[in-house]
Amino acid sequence: MLQRWYKHGLIYEVSVRAFLDSNGDGIGDLPGLTAKLDYLATLGVTCLWLLPFQPSPWRDDGYDITDLYGVHPDFGNLGDFVQLVEQAGDRGIRVIIDLVLNHTSNEHPWFLAAREGHPKFRDYYVWSGRRPPDAEKGIVFPGVQKTTWSYDRAARQYYFHRFYDFQPDLNVANPDVREEMSKIVEFWVQLGIAGFRMDAVPFLIEPVSGEDPHPGPRFEFLHELRGRLSWRRGDAILLGEANVERDAIEDYYTVGGMHMLFNFPANQHLWLSLATEDGRPLVRALEETAGIPAADQWANFLRNHDEIDLGRLSDEERATTFAAFGPRKRMQLFGRGLRRRLAPMLGGDRRRIELAFSLLLTLPGTPVIYYGDEIGMGEDLSLPERNPVRTAMQWSSDRGGGFSAATGNALAVPVISSGEFGYRSVNAADQERDPDSMLRWLRGAIRVRTECPEFGTGAWKVLPTRDPGVLAMRFDAGGGAVLALHNLAADRRRAALRMPANERAGLRELFADGSYDDVRRPFELAGHGYRWFRIE
Ligand code: MG
């Protein structure tokens, strides 16, 4: 069987800026991240996903880029980047990076030239002589962003921007722009990376507006980009951010050539299932997202650097989820999401956090963990928009949480210093020493999962349990089979699974939230309990 690396292992999402500052300037950097590769390897990370680290005025956490071929001088240089990739590779860790092609910063030299009417660069962006009538449609950040077309005095025209007005959209309909994008892809692959997390893919290929004179090249453009990528490095991947309807998903995989997509439906319904203590919403989402091409793979996540987008739930379902995990207005964002970290959403309750991770590690697909969640970091709700979950990594109980030798205002990102989730209570060094810590528990869980390739790659089915609070899933691959049971409810439950006698006799428990009696009895599960079995 062809082994595809992205179907195994674990992806770890990290912000270079917030991870570790190696030179005391208050800003996390590439050498800092490189110094922590052993920590990541020990956790079981097999692929690092780096959030943007290119030169940027940093008005949208680096997604406003001024040089798509560079490294922000605060983080180091291209040499430091290559060293990171090399040393990660020595530990069996691949590196993928964010690929932001939808827009640039308005300070990018291309846009500065475009505003002045440069014959080549003018057409790198999308302009209109008049303000299009649909300029208030398709706003990505409601309440923060007022329009998608803004007037530029120098150009004396309106320019299009899906996101903030300082992020003009690139004109994908222009073949020169598409060629430039392919060059960017080839450049980074040549430096040794294993692929890209593609930002905002639908916006790259959707037509700009009803009046757009250049209908976008749509999926053929993605296909072209994938071709250029695969020619340079056969096993490099595209992991797309595309929160789209189920009907559209097929095209992203088959025509667009994405290897992976984030499973947004599963994420939203997992939170709904946790809120309602009912596995059925999650099962529905898994069934709806099943059946993707065999070579492709879902990327599952609990949290990431953005808000949890609950936009695909009904109003009532969303209200239920808000009430359970973010009842206060300041915990919510854009009317659709939660701007909170995993641990505080679950009330800092270790049993519920373990349950959530156990689900993540056993769902069909590849798990993605957001930095800091492995130690149960919290959020800082005093920060604006999506920033509460973007605070500094908490390494130790030293001043500044061990993130940087600099202090106070010199820090590029705040450190959570007080309360239940402050760095004195929650940090990697203390958890390293404590055999019962969250970090050591998660390491163990990841290790067991690594020995069960069925979880990530197997054919799966949901087994009836006669209790909506208990989710039972079986995974088969390469002649092996595993079983995962999860009790979403707070109280003790029994799962009445029907299994052939020989399979029941061959059950071997691999991992559980506690110790249970003989497995041949009806399956007991403590409140928020979980049990993984191998079927021999
Ligand atoms: Mg630094």
Coordinates of C-alpha atoms and ligand atoms in Angstrom, one line a residue:
M1 CA 0.0 0.0 0.0
L2 CA 1.3 3.5 -0.9
Q3 CA 2.2 5.3 2.3
R4 CA 1.1 8.9 2.3
W5 CA 2.8 10.8 5.1
Y6 CA 0.0 13.2 5.6
K7 CA -2.3 10.4 6.5
H8 CA -0.2 9.5 9.5
G9 CA 1.1 11.4 12.5
L10 CA 0.3 14.8 13.8
I11 CA 0.3 18.4 12.6
Y12 CA 1.3 21.1 15.1
E13 CA 0.2 24.7 14.2
V14 CA 2.7 27.3 15.5
S15 CA 3.2 31.0 15.5
V16 CA 6.9 31.7 15.3
R17 CA 6.4 35.1 16.8
A18 CA 4.7 33.7 19.9
F19 CA 6.6 30.5 20.5
L20 CA 10.1 31.3 21.8
D21 CA 12.4 34.4 21.7
S22 CA 16.0 33.3 21.4
N23 CA 17.7 36.7 21.4
G24 CA 15.9 38.6 24.1
D25 CA 14.3 41.2 21.8
G26 CA 10.8 40.3 23.0
I27 CA 9.8 38.6 19.7
G28 CA 9.6 34.9 19.1
D29 CA 11.9 33.8 16.3
L30 CA 13.0 31.0 14.0
P31 CA 16.1 30.0 16.1
G32 CA 13.7 29.9 19.1
L33 CA 11.4 27.5 17.4
T34 CA 14.4 25.4 16.2
A35 CA 15.6 25.1 19.8
K36 CA 12.3 23.5 20.7
L37 CA 12.2 20.8 18.0
D38 CA 13.1 18.1 20.5
Y39 CA 10.1 19.2 22.6
L40 CA 7.9 18.8 19.5
A41 CA 9.4 15.5 18.5
T42 CA 8.8 14.1 21.9
L43 CA 5.2 15.2 21.8
G44 CA 4.8 13.2 18.6
V45 CA 4.6 16.0 16.1
T46 CA 5.4 14.8 12.5
C47 CA 4.5 18.0 10.7
L48 CA 4.9 21.7 11.7
W49 CA 2.6 24.2 10.2
L50 CA 4.1 27.7 10.5
L51 CA 1.8 30.7 10.5
P52 CA 3.0 33.6 8.3
F53 CA 6.6 34.8 9.1
Q54 CA 7.2 36.9 6.0
P55 CA 8.0 40.6 6.1
S56 CA 4.8 42.5 7.1
P57 CA 3.7 45.6 8.9
W58 CA 1.8 43.1 11.1
R59 CA -1.6 44.6 11.1
D60 CA -3.3 41.2 10.6
D61 CA -0.9 38.9 12.4
G62 CA 1.3 38.6 9.4
Y63 CA -1.4 37.8 6.9
D64 CA -0.6 41.2 5.4
I65 CA 2.6 40.4 3.6
T66 CA 5.0 42.8 1.9
D67 CA 7.4 40.2 0.5
L68 CA 6.2 36.7 -0.3
Y69 CA 9.8 35.5 -0.8
G70 CA 11.2 36.6 2.5
V71 CA 11.5 36.3 6.3
H72 CA 10.5 39.1 8.6
P73 CA 13.8 40.4 10.0
D74 CA 12.4 40.1 13.6
F75 CA 12.3 36.3 13.1
G76 CA 15.7 35.8 11.5
N77 CA 16.5 35.3 7.9
L78 CA 16.2 32.7 5.1
G79 CA 19.3 30.9 6.5
D80 CA 17.5 30.5 9.9
F81 CA 14.5 29.2 8.0
V82 CA 16.5 26.6 6.1
Q83 CA 18.1 25.5 9.4
L84 CA 14.7 25.0 11.0
V85 CA 13.6 22.9 8.0
E86 CA 16.8 20.9 8.0
Q87 CA 16.8 20.2 11.8
A88 CA 13.2 19.4 11.8
G89 CA 13.8 16.9 9.0
D90 CA 16.5 15.3 11.1
R91 CA 13.8 14.5 13.7
G92 CA 11.3 13.2 11.2
I93 CA 9.3 16.4 11.2
R94 CA 8.2 18.0 8.0
V95 CA 7.4 21.7 7.7
I96 CA 4.5 23.2 5.9
I97 CA 3.9 27.0 5.7
D98 CA 1.0 29.3 5.3
L99 CA 0.5 30.3 1.7
V100 CA -1.3 33.7 1.5
L101 CA -2.1 34.3 -2.1
N102 CA -5.5 36.0 -1.9
H103 CA -4.1 39.4 -1.0
T104 CA -1.0 41.3 0.0
S105 CA -0.4 44.2 2.3
N106 CA -1.2 47.6 0.9
E107 CA 2.5 48.4 1.6
H108 CA 3.7 45.6 -0.7
P109 CA 5.8 47.2 -3.5
W110 CA 3.4 45.7 -6.1
F111 CA 0.5 47.6 -4.6
L112 CA 2.5 50.8 -4.2
A113 CA 3.5 50.6 -7.9
A114 CA -0.1 49.7 -8.9
R115 CA -1.5 52.8 -7.2
E116 CA 0.8 54.9 -9.3
G117 CA -0.5 53.2 -12.4
H118 CA 2.5 51.0 -13.1
P119 CA 1.9 49.3 -16.5
K120 CA 2.6 45.8 -15.1
F121 CA 1.6 46.0 -11.5
R122 CA -1.6 47.9 -11.9
D123 CA -3.3 44.8 -13.1
Y124 CA -1.9 42.7 -10.2
Y125 CA -4.9 44.0 -8.2
V126 CA -8.6 44.4 -8.8
W127 CA -9.9 48.0 -9.6
S128 CA -13.1 49.7 -10.4
G129 CA -13.8 53.2 -11.5
R130 CA -17.0 53.3 -9.5
R131 CA -18.0 51.8 -6.2
P132 CA -19.7 48.6 -7.1
P133 CA -23.3 48.2 -5.8
D134 CA -22.5 45.0 -4.0
A135 CA -19.6 46.6 -2.1
E136 CA -21.2 45.6 1.2
K137 CA -21.6 41.9 0.3
G138 CA -19.3 39.1 1.3
I139 CA -17.7 40.9 4.3
V140 CA -15.5 38.5 6.1
F141 CA -15.2 40.3 9.5
P142 CA -18.7 41.8 10.2
G143 CA -18.6 44.7 12.6
V144 CA -15.0 45.4 12.0
Q145 CA -14.9 45.7 8.2
K146 CA -17.5 47.9 6.5
T147 CA -16.9 47.3 2.8
T148 CA -15.0 45.1 0.3
W149 CA -14.3 48.1 -2.0
S150 CA -12.2 51.0 -0.8
Y151 CA -11.2 54.2 -2.6
D152 CA -7.6 54.8 -3.3
R153 CA -6.7 58.5 -3.7
A154 CA -3.5 57.9 -5.7
A155 CA -5.1 55.5 -8.1
R156 CA -8.4 57.4 -8.1
Q157 CA -10.1 54.1 -8.2
Y158 CA -11.7 51.6 -5.9
Y159 CA -9.8 48.4 -5.1
F160 CA -11.2 45.1 -4.0
H161 CA -10.4 43.5 -0.6
R162 CA -12.2 40.5 0.8
F163 CA -10.5 41.1 4.2
Y164 CA -9.4 44.4 5.7
D165 CA -8.9 47.5 3.6
F166 CA -5.1 47.2 4.1
Q167 CA -5.2 43.9 2.3
P168 CA -5.9 44.4 -1.4
D169 CA -6.9 41.2 -3.3
L170 CA -4.5 40.0 -5.9
N171 CA -6.0 39.7 -9.4
V172 CA -5.9 35.9 -10.0
A173 CA -7.5 36.5 -13.4
N174 CA -4.2 38.0 -14.5
P175 CA -1.8 35.3 -15.9
D176 CA 1.2 37.3 -14.7
V177 CA -0.2 37.0 -11.1
R178 CA -0.8 33.3 -11.5
E179 CA 2.8 32.8 -12.8
E180 CA 4.1 34.8 -9.8
M181 CA 2.1 32.6 -7.4
S182 CA 3.6 29.4 -8.9
K183 CA 7.0 31.0 -8.5
I184 CA 6.3 31.6 -4.8
V185 CA 5.3 28.0 -4.4
E186 CA 8.4 26.7 -6.2
F187 CA 10.7 29.0 -4.2
W188 CA 9.6 27.7 -0.8
V189 CA 9.5 24.0 -1.9
Q190 CA 13.1 24.5 -3.1
L191 CA 14.0 25.5 0.4
G192 CA 12.9 22.1 1.7
I193 CA 9.3 22.5 2.9
A194 CA 6.8 19.7 2.5
G195 CA 3.8 21.8 1.4
F196 CA 1.5 24.6 2.2
R197 CA -1.5 25.4 4.3
M198 CA -3.4 27.5 1.8
D199 CA -5.2 30.4 3.2
A200 CA -8.7 31.4 2.2
V201 CA -8.8 29.1 -0.9
P202 CA -12.5 29.9 -1.9
F203 CA -11.7 33.6 -2.2
L204 CA -8.8 32.8 -4.6
I205 CA -11.1 31.2 -7.1
E206 CA -14.5 32.8 -6.6
P207 CA -15.5 35.6 -9.0
V208 CA -14.9 39.0 -7.4
S209 CA -18.4 40.3 -7.7
G210 CA -21.5 40.2 -9.9
E211 CA -20.0 42.9 -12.1
D212 CA -16.5 41.3 -12.3
P213 CA -15.1 41.9 -15.8
H214 CA -12.6 39.0 -15.3
P215 CA -14.4 35.9 -14.1
G216 CA -11.9 34.0 -12.0
P217 CA -10.1 31.0 -13.4
R218 CA -11.7 28.9 -10.7
F219 CA -10.5 25.4 -10.0
E220 CA -8.2 25.2 -13.0
F221 CA -5.9 27.7 -11.3
L222 CA -5.6 25.4 -8.2
H223 CA -5.0 22.5 -10.5
E224 CA -2.2 24.4 -12.3
L225 CA -0.6 25.4 -8.9
R226 CA -0.8 21.8 -7.7
G227 CA 0.9 20.7 -10.9
R228 CA 3.8 23.1 -10.4
L229 CA 4.1 21.9 -6.8
S230 CA 4.1 18.2 -7.6
W231 CA 6.6 18.7 -10.3
R232 CA 9.0 20.2 -7.8
R233 CA 8.4 17.8 -5.0
G234 CA 6.1 14.8 -5.5
D235 CA 5.1 14.3 -1.9
A236 CA 4.5 18.0 -1.1
I237 CA 0.9 18.8 -0.1
L238 CA -1.7 21.5 -0.3
L239 CA -3.8 21.7 2.9
G240 CA -6.7 24.0 2.1
E241 CA -8.6 26.3 4.3
A242 CA -12.0 26.1 2.6
N243 CA -15.1 26.3 4.8
V244 CA -17.5 25.5 2.0
E245 CA -20.7 23.5 1.5
R246 CA -20.4 19.7 1.2
D247 CA -21.4 19.8 -2.5
A248 CA -18.4 22.1 -3.3
I249 CA -15.8 20.0 -1.3
E250 CA -15.4 17.4 -4.1
D251 CA -14.1 19.9 -6.5
Y252 CA -11.4 21.1 -4.1
Y253 CA -10.1 17.6 -3.9
T254 CA -10.6 16.3 -7.4
V255 CA -10.3 19.3 -9.7
G256 CA -8.3 21.6 -7.5
G257 CA -5.9 18.9 -6.4
M258 CA -5.9 19.7 -2.7
H259 CA -4.5 16.8 -0.7
M260 CA -6.1 17.8 2.6
L261 CA -8.8 20.2 3.8
F262 CA -9.7 21.2 7.3
N263 CA -12.9 19.5 8.4
F264 CA -14.8 22.6 9.4
P265 CA -18.2 20.7 9.5
A266 CA -16.8 18.1 11.9
N267 CA -15.2 20.8 14.1
Q268 CA -18.5 22.7 14.5
H269 CA -20.5 19.6 15.1
L270 CA -18.0 18.2 17.6
W271 CA -18.5 21.3 19.7
L272 CA -22.2 21.0 19.4
S273 CA -22.0 17.3 20.4
L274 CA -19.9 18.2 23.5
A275 CA -22.4 20.9 24.4
T276 CA -25.4 18.6 24.1
E277 CA -23.7 15.5 25.4
D278 CA -25.1 13.8 22.2
G279 CA -22.9 12.2 19.6
R280 CA -25.4 12.4 16.8
P281 CA -24.5 15.9 15.4
L282 CA -20.8 14.8 15.1
V283 CA -21.7 11.5 13.5
R284 CA -23.9 13.4 11.0
A285 CA -21.0 15.7 10.1
L286 CA -18.6 12.7 9.7
E287 CA -21.1 10.9 7.5
E288 CA -21.7 14.0 5.4
T289 CA -18.0 14.5 4.9
A290 CA -17.2 10.9 4.2
G291 CA -16.4 9.5 0.8
I292 CA -13.6 11.8 -0.3
P293 CA -11.0 10.5 -2.8
A294 CA -8.9 7.7 -1.4
A295 CA -5.6 9.6 -1.8
D296 CA -7.0 12.6 0.1
Q297 CA -7.4 13.3 3.8
W298 CA -9.3 15.5 6.2
A299 CA -7.4 17.6 8.8
N300 CA -9.2 17.6 12.1
F301 CA -8.8 20.2 14.8
L302 CA -10.3 21.4 18.1
R303 CA -8.9 24.9 18.0
N304 CA -6.8 27.0 15.7
H305 CA -5.5 30.6 15.6
D306 CA -8.9 31.9 14.5
E307 CA -12.3 32.0 16.2
I308 CA -14.2 28.7 16.2
D309 CA -16.6 29.4 13.4
L310 CA -20.0 28.0 14.2
G311 CA -21.6 29.6 11.1
R312 CA -22.8 26.2 9.7
L313 CA -24.9 25.4 12.8
S314 CA -28.5 26.5 13.0
D315 CA -29.3 29.6 15.1
E316 CA -30.5 27.3 17.9
E317 CA -27.6 25.0 17.8
R318 CA -25.2 27.9 17.8
A319 CA -27.0 29.4 20.8
T320 CA -26.7 26.1 22.6
T321 CA -23.0 25.9 21.8
F322 CA -22.4 29.5 22.8
A323 CA -24.2 28.9 26.1
A324 CA -22.0 25.9 26.9
F325 CA -18.6 27.3 25.9
G326 CA -18.7 31.0 25.6
P327 CA -21.8 32.5 27.2
R328 CA -20.5 36.0 27.6
K329 CA -20.5 38.4 24.6
R330 CA -16.8 39.1 24.9
M331 CA -16.1 35.4 24.3
Q332 CA -17.9 35.6 21.0
L333 CA -16.8 37.1 17.7
F334 CA -18.5 38.3 14.5
G335 CA -21.7 36.8 15.8
R336 CA -20.6 33.4 14.6
G337 CA -17.7 32.2 16.6
L338 CA -15.8 31.8 19.9
R339 CA -12.5 33.5 20.5
R340 CA -11.4 31.1 23.3
R341 CA -8.8 28.5 24.0
L342 CA -9.6 24.9 24.4
A343 CA -8.9 24.5 28.1
P344 CA -11.0 27.4 29.4
M345 CA -13.8 26.5 27.1
L346 CA -14.0 23.2 28.9
G347 CA -13.8 24.9 32.3
G348 CA -10.3 23.7 32.9
D349 CA -11.8 20.3 33.5
R350 CA -9.1 17.8 32.8
R351 CA -11.7 15.0 32.1
R352 CA -13.5 17.0 29.5
I353 CA -10.2 18.2 27.9
E354 CA -9.0 14.6 27.7
L355 CA -12.3 13.6 26.1
A356 CA -12.0 16.3 23.5
F357 CA -8.4 15.3 22.6
S358 CA -9.4 11.6 22.6
L359 CA -12.0 12.4 20.0
L360 CA -9.6 14.5 18.0
L361 CA -7.0 11.7 17.9
T362 CA -9.5 9.0 16.8
L363 CA -11.6 10.8 14.3
P364 CA -11.1 9.8 10.6
G365 CA -8.4 12.1 9.4
T366 CA -5.1 13.7 10.6
P367 CA -5.2 15.7 13.9
V368 CA -3.9 19.2 14.1
I369 CA -3.0 20.7 17.5
Y370 CA -2.7 24.4 18.1
Y371 CA 0.4 25.4 20.1
G372 CA -0.2 25.7 23.8
D373 CA -3.3 23.5 23.8
E374 CA -1.0 20.5 24.7
I375 CA -0.4 22.2 28.1
G376 CA -3.9 23.6 28.5
M377 CA -3.1 27.3 28.0
G378 CA -5.9 29.9 28.4
E379 CA -7.0 33.0 26.6
D380 CA -6.7 36.7 27.2
L381 CA -10.1 38.2 26.5
S382 CA -8.9 41.8 27.0
L383 CA -7.2 41.5 23.6
P384 CA -9.1 42.5 20.5
E385 CA -10.8 40.3 17.8
R386 CA -9.0 37.0 17.3
N387 CA -6.0 37.8 19.5
P388 CA -7.1 36.3 22.8
V389 CA -5.8 32.9 21.6
R390 CA -2.5 34.2 20.2
T391 CA -0.6 34.9 23.5
A392 CA 3.0 33.7 24.2
M393 CA 3.8 30.1 24.7
Q394 CA 4.2 29.3 28.4
W395 CA 7.4 27.4 28.9
S396 CA 8.2 27.8 32.6
S397 CA 7.3 29.7 35.8
D398 CA 10.2 32.1 35.2
R399 CA 9.3 35.7 34.6
G400 CA 7.5 36.2 31.3
G401 CA 6.7 32.5 31.3
G402 CA 10.1 31.6 29.8
F403 CA 9.0 33.0 26.4
S404 CA 11.5 35.9 26.4
A405 CA 14.1 37.5 28.5
A406 CA 12.6 40.8 27.6
T407 CA 9.8 42.2 29.8
G408 CA 6.5 44.1 29.7
N409 CA 6.0 46.4 26.8
A410 CA 9.0 45.0 24.9
L411 CA 7.0 41.7 24.4
A412 CA 5.6 41.3 20.9
V413 CA 2.8 39.2 22.3
P414 CA 1.4 39.3 25.8
V415 CA 2.0 36.5 28.2
I416 CA -0.9 35.3 30.4
S417 CA 0.5 36.0 33.8
S418 CA -2.4 35.8 36.3
G419 CA -5.3 33.5 37.1
E420 CA -5.9 29.8 36.7
F421 CA -4.2 29.8 33.3
G422 CA -1.3 32.1 34.1
Y423 CA 2.2 30.8 33.3
R424 CA 2.9 30.1 37.0
S425 CA 0.1 27.5 37.0
V426 CA 0.3 26.3 33.4
N427 CA 3.7 25.8 31.8
A428 CA 5.6 23.2 29.9
A429 CA 8.5 22.8 32.4
D430 CA 6.3 21.9 35.4
Q431 CA 4.3 19.5 33.3
E432 CA 7.4 17.9 32.0
R433 CA 8.2 16.9 35.6
D434 CA 4.8 15.8 36.6
P435 CA 3.9 12.3 35.4
D436 CA 0.1 13.1 35.8
S437 CA 0.3 16.4 33.7
M438 CA -1.8 17.2 30.7
L439 CA 1.4 17.3 28.6
R440 CA 2.5 13.8 29.6
W441 CA -1.0 12.4 29.2
L442 CA -1.2 13.8 25.7
R443 CA 2.2 12.5 24.7
G444 CA 1.1 9.0 25.9
A445 CA -2.2 9.3 23.9
I446 CA -0.4 10.3 20.8
R447 CA 2.1 7.5 21.1
V448 CA -0.7 4.9 21.4
R449 CA -2.4 6.5 18.4
T450 CA 0.8 6.3 16.4
E451 CA 0.7 2.5 16.9
C452 CA -2.8 2.4 15.5
P453 CA -2.7 3.5 11.9
E454 CA -6.3 2.4 11.6
F455 CA -7.5 5.6 13.3
G456 CA -6.1 8.0 10.7
T457 CA -6.5 5.9 7.6
G458 CA -9.0 3.1 8.2
A459 CA -12.5 2.4 6.9
W460 CA -14.7 3.5 9.7
K461 CA -18.2 2.9 10.9
V462 CA -20.3 4.0 13.8
L463 CA -21.6 1.1 16.0
P464 CA -25.0 1.5 17.5
T465 CA -24.9 1.9 21.3
R466 CA -28.6 2.6 22.1
D467 CA -27.3 5.7 24.0
P468 CA -26.9 9.0 22.1
G469 CA -24.3 10.0 24.8
V470 CA -22.0 7.2 23.9
L471 CA -20.2 7.2 20.6
A472 CA -18.6 4.0 19.4
M473 CA -16.5 3.9 16.2
R474 CA -14.7 1.0 14.6
F475 CA -11.8 1.5 12.2
D476 CA -10.4 -1.2 9.9
A477 CA -7.2 -1.0 7.8
G478 CA -4.6 -3.5 6.5
G479 CA -6.2 -6.4 8.3
G480 CA -6.2 -4.6 11.7
A481 CA -9.1 -3.2 13.6
V482 CA -9.5 -0.8 16.5
L483 CA -12.5 0.5 18.4
A484 CA -13.0 3.8 20.2
L485 CA -15.7 4.5 22.7
H486 CA -16.5 8.0 24.1
N487 CA -19.0 9.0 26.7
L488 CA -20.0 12.6 26.0
A489 CA -22.2 12.7 29.1
A490 CA -21.1 13.7 32.6
D491 CA -22.5 10.6 34.3
R492 CA -21.5 7.0 34.1
R493 CA -22.9 5.1 31.1
R494 CA -23.0 1.6 29.7
A495 CA -22.6 0.9 26.0
A496 CA -24.5 -2.2 24.8
L497 CA -22.4 -3.0 21.8
R498 CA -23.3 -6.0 19.7
M499 CA -20.1 -7.8 18.7
P500 CA -19.5 -11.4 17.6
A501 CA -18.3 -13.5 20.5
N502 CA -14.8 -14.1 18.9
E503 CA -14.2 -10.4 18.5
R504 CA -15.3 -9.7 22.0
A505 CA -13.0 -12.3 23.3
G506 CA -10.1 -10.8 21.3
L507 CA -10.6 -7.2 22.6
R508 CA -7.4 -5.7 24.1
E509 CA -7.7 -2.4 25.8
L510 CA -5.1 0.1 24.6
F511 CA -5.9 3.3 26.3
A512 CA -8.6 4.6 28.6
D513 CA -9.4 7.4 31.1
G514 CA -9.2 5.0 34.0
S515 CA -9.3 1.4 34.8
Y516 CA -12.3 -0.7 34.0
D517 CA -13.5 -4.2 34.8
D518 CA -13.3 -7.1 32.4
V519 CA -14.0 -6.0 28.9
R520 CA -16.4 -8.8 28.2
R521 CA -19.1 -7.3 30.2
P522 CA -21.2 -4.4 28.8
F523 CA -18.8 -1.6 28.2
E524 CA -18.7 0.7 31.2
L525 CA -17.7 4.3 30.7
A526 CA -17.2 6.9 33.4
G527 CA -18.6 10.4 32.9
H528 CA -16.6 11.9 30.0
G529 CA -14.8 8.6 29.8
Y530 CA -13.1 7.1 26.7
R531 CA -11.7 3.7 25.9
W532 CA -9.6 2.5 22.9
F533 CA -9.4 -1.2 22.0
R534 CA -7.6 -3.3 19.5
I535 CA -9.7 -6.1 18.1
E536 CA -7.5 -9.1 17.7
Ligands
MG1 MG 13.6 37.3 19.1

